[in-house]
Amino acid sequence: MARLSHQDWLDRAARLRPVTVHHIDGADHAGDGDTFTVIAPRDGRPLAEPARAGQREVDLAVAAARRAFDTGVWPRLAPAERGRALIRFADAIEAHREELALTVALEMGKPVTEAYDIELRAVAACFRWYGEVADKLIDEAPQTGPDALALVTREPVGVVAAVVPWNFPLTMAAWKVAPALAAGCTVVLKPAEQSPLSALRLGRLGAEAGLPPGVFNVVAGEGPTAGRALGLHPDVDVLAFTGSTAVGRHFLRYAADSNLKRVWLELGGKSPNIVLPDADPIAAAASAAWGVFFNQGEMCTAPSRLLVHSSIAEHVTDAVLERARALRIGDPLDPATTMGALVSAAHLARVRAHIAGAQAAGARLRTGGERVDRPGHFLEPTVFDRVAPDMALAREEVFGPVLAVLTFDTEDEAIRLANATEYGLAAGVWTTNLSAAHRISRSVRAGTVWVNCYEEGGLNVPFGGMKQSGHGRDKSLHALEKYTDPKTTWIRL
Ligand code: NDP
């Protein structure tokens, strides 16, 4: 596609008519007339009034998914047919890539070029990958005695509810929906209240691509009502959640208070990025700055704690500051923008409270910290050094463009600092010493460790957390384990 200009995107935004109705049982569903307002982060103005799901809409969506599962229309389809349907879905996403990227940028504030180049590419690729995998799974026939045969078959778990956040609204959805559908499950997706529009469009696209009614349903609504109703629903078999650790706890409670549904949790992070004295300081700084400011810092894996050896701390920090100051904050629809708007006024206020708290605690503000003087929810990229390990900024997830620089003198101290958090999602290590890289990688409790890189990823590589960053893995064949149960059948010969 020829690159669109700022004006091209503005024209397309003016023409966009977002989908504002639920997608239930293969059709639009307007709900009972109750709506809520989605505010555009780029200007703080109302963007759309989608239908608001309550218990009734959740019941309808779960009943549709239950029917599509129990009648076998999806789980008993030949796996190759299911795979073909997912590949058609991927094709439809690619065909609507521009519209979906624009919708994401408008509803949650990231630069539209990043939505187009990164998020939508990942979403289409995810549906395609699981479509291609659907008929390549092989069950087991363990060796048994001569008089019996044992079969271990992978059975879809049933109705999956996926509750996802706003920072990568479609990627987080795809990571759950695609493997669940490939496994033969049916799905009800609830996007975040800040970013329902892209997900509602996705629901309709699934039907246009030929998914049978009820197989993939989307309901827009708020967490404490629609999310809770899914968490407590007796007909939901598995709840796949991505979001904050606090809300993850709610889902475990909902499961305990209802049908003991299995709950998979992908939660927050406070990821350490460790720079040893022998590392390439410029490469480490460039990656650190990119990682913590990408997507406005609204990244679960953001390397928000830069742990740098004291001998090179000043050098590395200066290089990070240079990159932070070079970022171009602006309209997410302008292709020249490299940092967009934070998702909401409330979130901007939360991030600013973290900044004020760090200043009050005695951390040194090196750059940023201020709201950008324009309509919308824009914040300067912010770097603190002299952050002490016991400060809130070193422990709590900010989920915004705020970097905490801490120093260490020994490898053991670096590992201790890296692990001094309740989270365990990701970590980075920068060194040319292979042994040190291995030692640190093994010692840091994190689901992913990147050595001399950050945010490398592939669909065939699992992603997920340890400790209070959650459990279970998205992506790769491991994700199918979340949506299938091994069933053993013994046959007497
Ligand atoms: P939240 O946990 O606030 O919300 C996530 C989802 O849960 C939303 O759909 C939300 O609905 C819903 N929800 C909120 N409250 C409840 C409730 N009481 N009962 C049921 N559902 C509820 O997270 P954010 O959307 O603010 O996203 C940021 C968080 O997500 C960060 O902590 C980040 O680290 C994490 N995250 C983790 C990732 C990972 O892979 N580990 C990836 C991306 C983000 P609504 O918004 O409509 O109220």
Coordinates of C-alpha atoms and ligand atoms in Angstrom, one line a residue:
M1 CA 0.0 0.0 0.0
A2 CA 1.2 3.5 -0.7
R3 CA 1.9 5.3 2.6
L4 CA -1.0 7.4 3.5
S5 CA -0.5 11.1 4.5
H6 CA -1.8 12.8 7.6
Q7 CA -4.6 14.3 5.5
D8 CA -5.4 10.9 4.0
W9 CA -5.9 9.4 7.5
L10 CA -7.9 12.5 8.6
D11 CA -10.2 12.1 5.6
R12 CA -10.7 8.4 6.4
A13 CA -11.4 9.2 10.0
A14 CA -14.1 11.6 9.0
R15 CA -15.7 8.9 6.9
L16 CA -15.4 6.1 9.4
R17 CA -18.6 4.8 10.8
P18 CA -17.5 2.5 13.7
V19 CA -19.5 -0.6 14.5
T20 CA -21.4 0.1 17.7
V21 CA -23.4 -3.0 18.2
H22 CA -22.6 -6.4 19.8
H23 CA -22.0 -9.4 17.6
I24 CA -24.1 -12.3 18.9
D25 CA -25.0 -15.6 17.2
G26 CA -23.7 -14.4 13.8
A27 CA -25.7 -11.1 13.7
D28 CA -25.6 -7.5 14.9
H29 CA -27.3 -7.1 18.3
A30 CA -28.1 -3.6 19.5
G31 CA -28.8 -4.5 23.1
D32 CA -31.6 -2.8 25.0
G33 CA -30.7 0.7 24.1
D34 CA -28.2 1.3 26.9
T35 CA -24.9 2.8 25.6
F36 CA -21.6 4.2 26.8
T37 CA -19.3 6.8 25.3
V38 CA -15.8 6.1 23.8
I39 CA -13.6 9.1 24.1
A40 CA -10.8 9.6 21.5
P41 CA -7.5 10.1 23.3
R42 CA -6.1 12.2 20.5
D43 CA -8.5 15.1 21.2
G44 CA -10.5 14.1 24.3
R45 CA -13.8 14.2 22.3
P46 CA -16.5 11.6 22.0
L47 CA -15.8 9.1 19.3
A48 CA -18.7 6.7 19.4
E49 CA -21.6 5.4 21.6
P50 CA -21.5 1.6 21.5
A51 CA -24.1 -0.6 23.1
R52 CA -23.4 -1.5 26.7
A53 CA -23.7 -5.2 27.5
G54 CA -25.4 -6.2 30.8
Q55 CA -26.3 -9.6 32.1
R56 CA -28.9 -10.1 29.3
E57 CA -26.4 -9.6 26.4
V58 CA -23.8 -11.7 28.1
D59 CA -26.3 -14.5 28.6
L60 CA -27.3 -14.4 25.0
A61 CA -23.7 -14.4 23.8
V62 CA -22.8 -17.3 26.0
A63 CA -25.9 -19.2 25.0
A64 CA -25.0 -18.7 21.3
A65 CA -21.5 -20.0 21.9
R66 CA -22.8 -22.9 24.0
R67 CA -25.2 -23.9 21.2
A68 CA -22.5 -23.7 18.5
F69 CA -20.3 -25.9 20.7
D70 CA -22.9 -28.4 21.9
T71 CA -24.4 -29.0 18.4
G72 CA -20.9 -29.7 17.1
V73 CA -21.2 -27.2 14.3
W74 CA -17.6 -26.0 15.1
P75 CA -15.9 -28.6 17.3
R76 CA -16.9 -31.5 15.1
L77 CA -16.0 -29.8 11.9
A78 CA -13.0 -31.4 10.2
P79 CA -9.9 -29.6 11.5
A80 CA -8.9 -28.7 8.0
E81 CA -12.2 -26.9 7.5
R82 CA -11.8 -25.0 10.7
G83 CA -8.3 -24.1 9.6
R84 CA -9.7 -22.8 6.2
A85 CA -12.3 -20.7 8.0
L86 CA -9.5 -19.1 10.2
I87 CA -7.4 -18.4 7.1
R88 CA -10.4 -16.7 5.4
F89 CA -10.8 -14.7 8.7
A90 CA -7.1 -13.7 8.3
D91 CA -7.7 -12.7 4.7
A92 CA -10.7 -10.5 5.8
I93 CA -8.6 -8.8 8.4
E94 CA -5.9 -8.1 5.9
A95 CA -8.5 -6.7 3.5
H96 CA -9.7 -4.4 6.2
R97 CA -6.3 -3.6 7.7
E98 CA -6.5 0.2 7.1
E99 CA -10.0 0.5 8.6
L100 CA -9.0 -1.6 11.7
A101 CA -5.7 0.2 12.2
L102 CA -7.5 3.6 12.0
T103 CA -10.2 2.4 14.5
V104 CA -7.5 1.2 17.0
A105 CA -5.6 4.5 16.7
L106 CA -8.7 6.5 17.2
E107 CA -10.0 4.6 20.2
M108 CA -6.8 4.1 22.2
G109 CA -4.4 6.7 20.9
K110 CA -1.4 4.8 19.4
P111 CA 0.2 6.1 16.2
V112 CA -1.9 4.8 13.2
T113 CA 1.3 3.7 11.4
E114 CA 2.2 1.5 14.3
A115 CA -1.4 0.1 14.4
Y116 CA -1.1 -0.6 10.7
D117 CA 2.5 -1.9 10.5
I118 CA 2.7 -3.8 13.8
E119 CA -0.6 -4.5 15.4
L120 CA -2.7 -5.4 12.3
R121 CA 0.1 -7.4 10.8
A122 CA 0.3 -9.4 14.0
V123 CA -3.4 -10.0 14.2
A124 CA -3.8 -11.3 10.7
A125 CA -0.6 -13.4 11.1
C126 CA -2.1 -14.9 14.3
F127 CA -5.3 -16.1 12.7
R128 CA -3.4 -17.4 9.7
W129 CA -0.9 -19.3 11.9
Y130 CA -3.6 -21.0 13.9
G131 CA -5.6 -21.7 10.7
E132 CA -2.6 -23.4 9.3
V133 CA -1.9 -25.4 12.4
A134 CA -5.5 -26.6 13.0
D135 CA -5.1 -29.8 10.9
K136 CA -1.5 -30.6 11.9
L137 CA -2.0 -31.7 15.4
I138 CA -1.5 -35.4 16.1
D139 CA -3.1 -37.3 19.0
E140 CA -1.3 -40.0 21.0
A141 CA -1.6 -43.7 21.2
P142 CA 0.6 -44.7 24.1
Q143 CA 2.1 -48.2 24.0
T144 CA 0.0 -50.5 26.1
G145 CA -0.2 -54.3 26.7
P146 CA -1.4 -56.6 23.9
D147 CA -5.1 -56.7 25.1
A148 CA -5.9 -53.0 25.2
L149 CA -5.5 -49.8 23.2
A150 CA -5.3 -46.4 24.8
L151 CA -6.0 -43.2 22.9
V152 CA -5.2 -39.8 24.2
T153 CA -7.2 -37.3 22.2
R154 CA -7.1 -33.5 22.4
E155 CA -10.6 -32.3 23.2
P156 CA -11.7 -28.7 22.9
V157 CA -12.7 -27.4 26.4
G158 CA -16.0 -25.8 25.3
V159 CA -17.0 -22.1 25.6
V160 CA -14.1 -19.7 26.1
A161 CA -14.7 -16.2 27.4
A162 CA -11.8 -13.8 26.6
V163 CA -11.5 -10.5 28.5
V164 CA -8.8 -8.2 27.2
P165 CA -7.3 -4.8 27.7
W166 CA -7.0 -1.7 25.5
N167 CA -3.3 -1.4 24.8
F168 CA -3.2 -3.8 21.9
P169 CA -6.9 -4.3 21.6
L170 CA -6.8 -6.6 18.6
T171 CA -3.5 -8.4 19.2
M172 CA -4.6 -9.4 22.8
A173 CA -7.9 -10.6 21.4
A174 CA -6.3 -12.6 18.5
W175 CA -3.8 -14.3 20.9
K176 CA -6.9 -15.8 22.7
V177 CA -9.5 -16.1 20.0
A178 CA -7.4 -17.7 17.2
P179 CA -6.0 -20.7 19.2
A180 CA -9.3 -21.2 21.0
L181 CA -11.1 -21.4 17.6
A182 CA -8.4 -23.6 16.1
A183 CA -8.9 -26.0 19.0
G184 CA -12.6 -26.2 18.3
C185 CA -13.8 -24.0 21.1
T186 CA -16.4 -21.3 20.7
V187 CA -15.7 -17.8 22.0
V188 CA -17.3 -14.7 23.6
L189 CA -14.9 -11.8 23.6
K190 CA -15.2 -8.7 25.8
P191 CA -12.9 -5.9 24.9
A192 CA -12.0 -3.1 27.2
E193 CA -14.5 -0.2 27.6
Q194 CA -11.9 2.2 26.1
S195 CA -11.4 0.1 22.9
P196 CA -14.5 -1.8 22.0
L197 CA -14.9 -0.5 18.4
S198 CA -12.1 -2.5 16.7
A199 CA -13.3 -5.7 18.5
L200 CA -16.9 -5.1 17.4
R201 CA -15.7 -4.8 13.8
L202 CA -13.7 -8.0 14.3
G203 CA -16.9 -9.8 15.3
R204 CA -18.7 -8.8 12.2
L205 CA -15.7 -9.6 10.0
G206 CA -15.6 -13.1 11.4
A207 CA -19.2 -13.7 10.2
E208 CA -18.4 -12.1 6.9
A209 CA -15.5 -14.5 6.6
G210 CA -17.9 -17.4 7.1
L211 CA -17.6 -18.4 10.7
P212 CA -20.9 -20.2 11.6
P213 CA -23.3 -18.3 13.9
G214 CA -22.4 -18.4 17.6
V215 CA -18.8 -19.5 17.1
F216 CA -17.3 -16.0 17.7
N217 CA -19.3 -13.4 19.7
V218 CA -18.3 -10.0 20.8
V219 CA -20.0 -8.0 23.6
A220 CA -19.0 -4.4 24.5
G221 CA -19.4 -3.4 28.0
E222 CA -17.6 -2.6 31.3
G223 CA -15.6 -4.9 33.4
P224 CA -17.5 -4.8 36.7
T225 CA -20.7 -5.7 34.8
A226 CA -20.1 -7.6 31.5
G227 CA -16.6 -8.9 32.5
R228 CA -17.9 -10.0 35.9
A229 CA -20.9 -11.7 34.3
L230 CA -18.6 -13.7 32.1
G231 CA -16.4 -14.6 35.0
L232 CA -19.3 -15.9 37.0
H233 CA -21.2 -17.5 34.1
P234 CA -22.0 -21.2 34.7
D235 CA -21.8 -22.0 31.0
V236 CA -18.3 -20.5 30.4
D237 CA -15.8 -23.3 30.6
V238 CA -12.6 -21.3 30.3
L239 CA -11.8 -17.7 31.1
A240 CA -8.8 -16.3 29.3
F241 CA -7.8 -12.9 30.7
T242 CA -5.2 -10.3 29.9
G243 CA -5.1 -7.2 32.1
S244 CA -4.0 -6.0 35.5
T245 CA -3.0 -8.2 38.3
A246 CA -5.8 -6.7 40.5
V247 CA -8.5 -7.7 38.0
G248 CA -6.9 -11.1 37.5
R249 CA -7.6 -11.7 41.2
H250 CA -11.2 -11.0 40.6
F251 CA -11.4 -13.6 37.9
L252 CA -10.0 -16.3 40.3
R253 CA -12.7 -15.3 42.8
Y254 CA -15.4 -15.4 40.1
A255 CA -14.3 -19.0 39.2
A256 CA -14.3 -20.1 42.8
D257 CA -17.8 -18.6 43.3
S258 CA -19.3 -20.2 40.2
N259 CA -18.4 -23.3 38.3
L260 CA -14.6 -23.5 39.0
K261 CA -14.0 -22.6 35.3
R262 CA -10.3 -22.7 34.4
V263 CA -8.8 -19.1 34.5
W264 CA -5.8 -18.2 32.4
L265 CA -4.0 -15.0 33.4
E266 CA -1.7 -12.7 31.5
L267 CA -1.1 -9.8 33.9
G268 CA 1.1 -6.8 34.5
G269 CA 4.8 -6.4 34.6
K270 CA 7.7 -4.3 35.9
S271 CA 10.4 -5.7 33.7
P272 CA 14.1 -5.2 34.4
N273 CA 16.5 -4.5 31.6
I274 CA 20.0 -5.3 32.9
V275 CA 23.1 -3.7 31.3
L276 CA 26.4 -5.2 32.3
P277 CA 29.6 -3.1 32.0
D278 CA 30.8 -5.0 28.9
A279 CA 27.6 -4.4 26.9
D280 CA 27.4 -2.1 23.8
P281 CA 26.0 0.9 25.7
I282 CA 24.5 2.6 22.7
A283 CA 22.7 -0.5 21.5
A284 CA 21.4 -1.1 25.0
A285 CA 20.3 2.5 25.4
A286 CA 18.5 2.6 22.1
S287 CA 16.6 -0.6 22.8
A288 CA 15.8 0.5 26.4
A289 CA 14.4 3.8 25.1
W290 CA 12.5 2.2 22.3
G291 CA 11.1 -0.5 24.6
V292 CA 9.8 1.8 27.4
F293 CA 8.3 4.5 25.1
F294 CA 6.9 2.3 22.4
N295 CA 3.1 2.3 22.5
Q296 CA 3.3 5.3 24.9
G297 CA 4.8 2.9 27.4
E298 CA 1.4 1.1 27.6
M299 CA 3.1 -2.2 27.3
C300 CA 2.9 -5.1 29.7
T301 CA 6.5 -6.1 28.8
A302 CA 7.8 -2.5 28.9
P303 CA 11.4 -2.6 30.2
S304 CA 10.5 0.1 32.8
R305 CA 13.4 -0.6 35.1
L306 CA 16.8 0.0 33.6
L307 CA 19.3 -1.7 35.8
V308 CA 22.7 -0.4 34.7
H309 CA 26.2 -1.1 36.0
S310 CA 27.3 2.0 37.9
S311 CA 30.5 2.3 35.8
I312 CA 28.5 3.1 32.6
A313 CA 25.3 4.4 34.1
E314 CA 25.9 8.0 33.1
H315 CA 26.8 7.1 29.6
V316 CA 23.8 4.8 29.0
T317 CA 21.4 7.2 30.7
D318 CA 22.6 10.1 28.5
A319 CA 22.0 8.0 25.4
V320 CA 18.5 7.1 26.6
L321 CA 17.7 10.8 27.3
E322 CA 18.8 11.7 23.8
R323 CA 16.4 9.2 22.3
A324 CA 13.6 10.3 24.6
R325 CA 13.9 13.9 23.6
A326 CA 14.0 12.9 19.9
L327 CA 10.5 11.3 20.1
R328 CA 7.8 13.1 18.2
I329 CA 4.7 13.4 20.2
G330 CA 1.6 14.3 18.2
D331 CA -1.6 13.4 16.5
P332 CA -1.8 9.6 16.2
L333 CA -3.1 10.0 12.7
D334 CA 0.1 11.8 11.6
P335 CA 2.5 9.3 10.1
A336 CA 5.4 11.4 11.5
T337 CA 4.2 10.8 15.1
T338 CA 6.3 8.4 17.1
M339 CA 4.5 8.7 20.4
G340 CA 0.7 9.1 20.5
A341 CA -1.8 9.8 23.3
L342 CA -2.4 7.9 26.6
V343 CA -5.6 6.0 26.5
S344 CA -7.7 8.2 28.8
A345 CA -7.7 11.3 31.0
A346 CA -8.0 8.9 34.0
H347 CA -5.0 6.9 32.9
L348 CA -3.0 10.1 32.3
A349 CA -3.8 11.3 35.8
R350 CA -2.7 7.9 37.2
V351 CA 0.7 8.1 35.3
R352 CA 1.2 11.7 36.5
A353 CA 0.5 10.6 40.1
H354 CA 3.3 8.0 39.7
I355 CA 5.6 10.8 38.4
A356 CA 4.7 13.1 41.3
G357 CA 5.2 10.3 43.8
A358 CA 8.7 9.5 42.4
Q359 CA 9.7 13.2 42.7
A360 CA 8.4 13.3 46.2
A361 CA 10.4 10.1 47.1
G362 CA 13.6 11.8 45.9
A363 CA 14.2 10.2 42.5
R364 CA 15.8 12.6 40.0
L365 CA 13.7 13.7 37.0
R366 CA 16.1 13.8 34.0
T367 CA 13.5 14.6 31.3
G368 CA 9.8 14.9 30.7
G369 CA 7.2 14.6 33.4
E370 CA 4.8 17.1 32.0
R371 CA 1.6 16.9 30.1
V372 CA 1.9 18.2 26.6
D373 CA -0.1 21.4 26.1
R374 CA -2.6 20.4 23.5
P375 CA -6.1 18.8 23.5
G376 CA -6.0 15.0 24.2
H377 CA -4.1 12.9 26.7
F378 CA -0.4 13.5 25.8
L379 CA 2.5 13.1 28.2
E380 CA 6.2 13.7 27.6
P381 CA 8.5 10.7 27.7
T382 CA 9.9 10.7 31.2
V383 CA 13.2 9.4 32.7
F384 CA 14.1 9.2 36.3
D385 CA 17.5 8.2 37.7
R386 CA 18.7 7.8 41.3
V387 CA 15.7 5.5 41.8
A388 CA 16.1 3.5 45.0
P389 CA 14.9 -0.1 45.0
D390 CA 12.3 0.5 47.7
M391 CA 10.7 3.5 45.9
A392 CA 7.2 2.8 44.4
L393 CA 8.6 3.7 40.9
A394 CA 11.0 0.7 41.2
R395 CA 8.2 -1.7 42.2
E396 CA 4.8 -0.6 40.8
E397 CA 3.6 -0.9 37.2
V398 CA 3.1 2.6 35.7
F399 CA 1.9 1.5 32.3
G400 CA 3.0 4.8 30.7
P401 CA 6.2 6.4 29.2
V402 CA 8.2 6.5 32.4
L403 CA 11.6 4.9 32.9
A404 CA 13.3 4.3 36.2
V405 CA 17.1 4.0 36.1
L406 CA 18.7 2.0 39.0
T407 CA 22.4 1.1 39.3
F408 CA 24.2 -2.0 40.6
D409 CA 27.8 -3.0 41.1
T410 CA 27.8 -6.8 41.0
E411 CA 26.0 -9.5 39.0
D412 CA 24.4 -10.8 42.1
E413 CA 23.1 -7.4 43.0
A414 CA 21.6 -7.0 39.5
I415 CA 19.8 -10.4 39.8
R416 CA 18.5 -9.5 43.3
L417 CA 17.2 -6.1 42.0
A418 CA 15.7 -7.8 38.9
N419 CA 13.8 -10.2 41.1
A420 CA 12.7 -7.7 43.7
T421 CA 9.2 -7.3 42.3
E422 CA 5.9 -9.2 42.5
Y423 CA 6.0 -9.5 38.7
G424 CA 7.7 -11.9 36.4
L425 CA 6.7 -11.1 32.9
A426 CA 9.9 -10.3 31.0
A427 CA 13.5 -9.1 31.3
G428 CA 16.4 -7.9 29.2
V429 CA 20.1 -8.6 29.6
W430 CA 22.9 -6.8 27.7
T431 CA 26.3 -8.3 27.7
T432 CA 28.9 -9.8 25.4
N433 CA 29.7 -12.5 28.0
L434 CA 27.8 -15.6 27.1
S435 CA 28.2 -17.2 30.5
A436 CA 26.9 -14.1 32.3
A437 CA 23.9 -14.0 29.9
H438 CA 23.0 -17.6 30.7
R439 CA 23.5 -17.2 34.4
I440 CA 21.3 -14.2 34.5
S441 CA 18.7 -15.6 32.2
R442 CA 18.4 -18.7 34.5
S443 CA 18.3 -16.6 37.7
V444 CA 15.7 -14.0 36.7
R445 CA 12.2 -15.2 37.3
A446 CA 10.4 -14.0 34.1
G447 CA 8.5 -15.7 31.3
T448 CA 10.7 -14.2 28.6
V449 CA 14.3 -13.1 28.8
W450 CA 15.8 -11.2 25.9
V451 CA 19.6 -11.1 25.5
N452 CA 21.0 -8.2 23.6
C453 CA 17.5 -7.5 22.2
Y454 CA 14.1 -6.6 23.5
E455 CA 10.6 -7.5 22.2
E456 CA 11.7 -10.2 19.7
G457 CA 8.8 -12.5 19.2
G458 CA 7.3 -15.0 16.8
L459 CA 4.0 -16.8 16.7
N460 CA 5.8 -20.1 17.2
V461 CA 7.3 -18.9 20.4
P462 CA 5.2 -18.9 23.7
F463 CA 4.6 -15.7 25.7
G464 CA 3.4 -15.4 29.3
G465 CA 4.4 -14.7 32.8
M466 CA 5.6 -16.0 36.1
K467 CA 4.8 -14.9 39.7
Q468 CA 2.0 -12.3 39.7
S469 CA 2.4 -11.6 36.0
G470 CA 0.2 -14.7 35.5
H471 CA 0.5 -18.2 34.1
G472 CA -0.3 -20.1 30.9
R473 CA 1.1 -19.1 27.6
D474 CA -0.3 -17.3 24.6
K475 CA 1.0 -17.9 21.1
S476 CA 2.7 -21.1 19.8
L477 CA 1.3 -24.6 20.2
H478 CA 1.5 -24.1 23.9
A479 CA -1.5 -21.8 23.7
L480 CA -3.6 -24.8 22.5
E481 CA -3.0 -26.4 25.9
K482 CA -5.2 -23.7 27.4
Y483 CA -8.2 -24.6 25.2
T484 CA -7.9 -28.4 25.1
D485 CA -8.1 -31.2 27.5
P486 CA -6.4 -34.6 27.0
K487 CA -9.1 -37.3 27.0
T488 CA -8.1 -40.9 27.5
T489 CA -10.1 -43.7 25.9
W490 CA -9.2 -47.3 26.8
I491 CA -10.4 -50.0 24.4
R492 CA -10.2 -53.6 25.3
L493 CA -9.1 -55.7 22.4
Ligands
NDP1 P1 -7.7 -4.0 33.5 O1 -7.3 -5.1 34.3 O2 -8.2 -2.8 34.2 O3 -8.8 -4.4 32.4 C1 -8.6 -5.5 31.6 C2 -10.0 -6.1 31.2 O4 -10.7 -6.5 32.4 C3 -10.9 -5.0 30.6 O5 -11.7 -5.6 29.6 C4 -11.7 -4.6 31.8 O6 -13.0 -4.1 31.4 C5 -11.9 -5.9 32.5 N1 -12.3 -5.6 33.9 C6 -12.0 -4.5 34.7 N2 -12.5 -4.7 35.9 C7 -13.1 -5.9 36.0 C8 -13.9 -6.6 36.9 N3 -14.1 -6.1 38.2 N4 -14.4 -7.8 36.6 C9 -14.2 -8.3 35.4 N5 -13.6 -7.6 34.4 C10 -13.0 -6.5 34.7 O7 -6.4 -3.6 32.6 P2 -6.3 -2.5 31.6 O8 -7.3 -2.6 30.5 O9 -6.1 -1.2 32.3 O10 -4.9 -2.9 30.9 C11 -3.7 -2.7 31.5 C12 -3.1 -3.9 32.2 O11 -3.1 -5.0 31.4 C13 -1.7 -3.7 32.7 O12 -1.6 -4.2 34.0 C14 -0.9 -4.5 31.7 O13 0.3 -4.9 32.2 C15 -1.8 -5.7 31.5 N6 -1.5 -6.3 30.2 C16 -0.9 -7.5 30.3 C17 -0.4 -8.2 29.1 C18 0.2 -9.5 29.2 O14 0.2 -10.2 28.2 N7 0.7 -10.0 30.3 C19 -0.6 -7.6 27.8 C20 -1.2 -6.3 27.9 C21 -1.7 -5.7 29.0 P3 -13.3 -2.5 31.2 O15 -12.0 -1.9 30.8 O16 -14.3 -2.5 30.1 O17 -13.8 -2.0 32.5

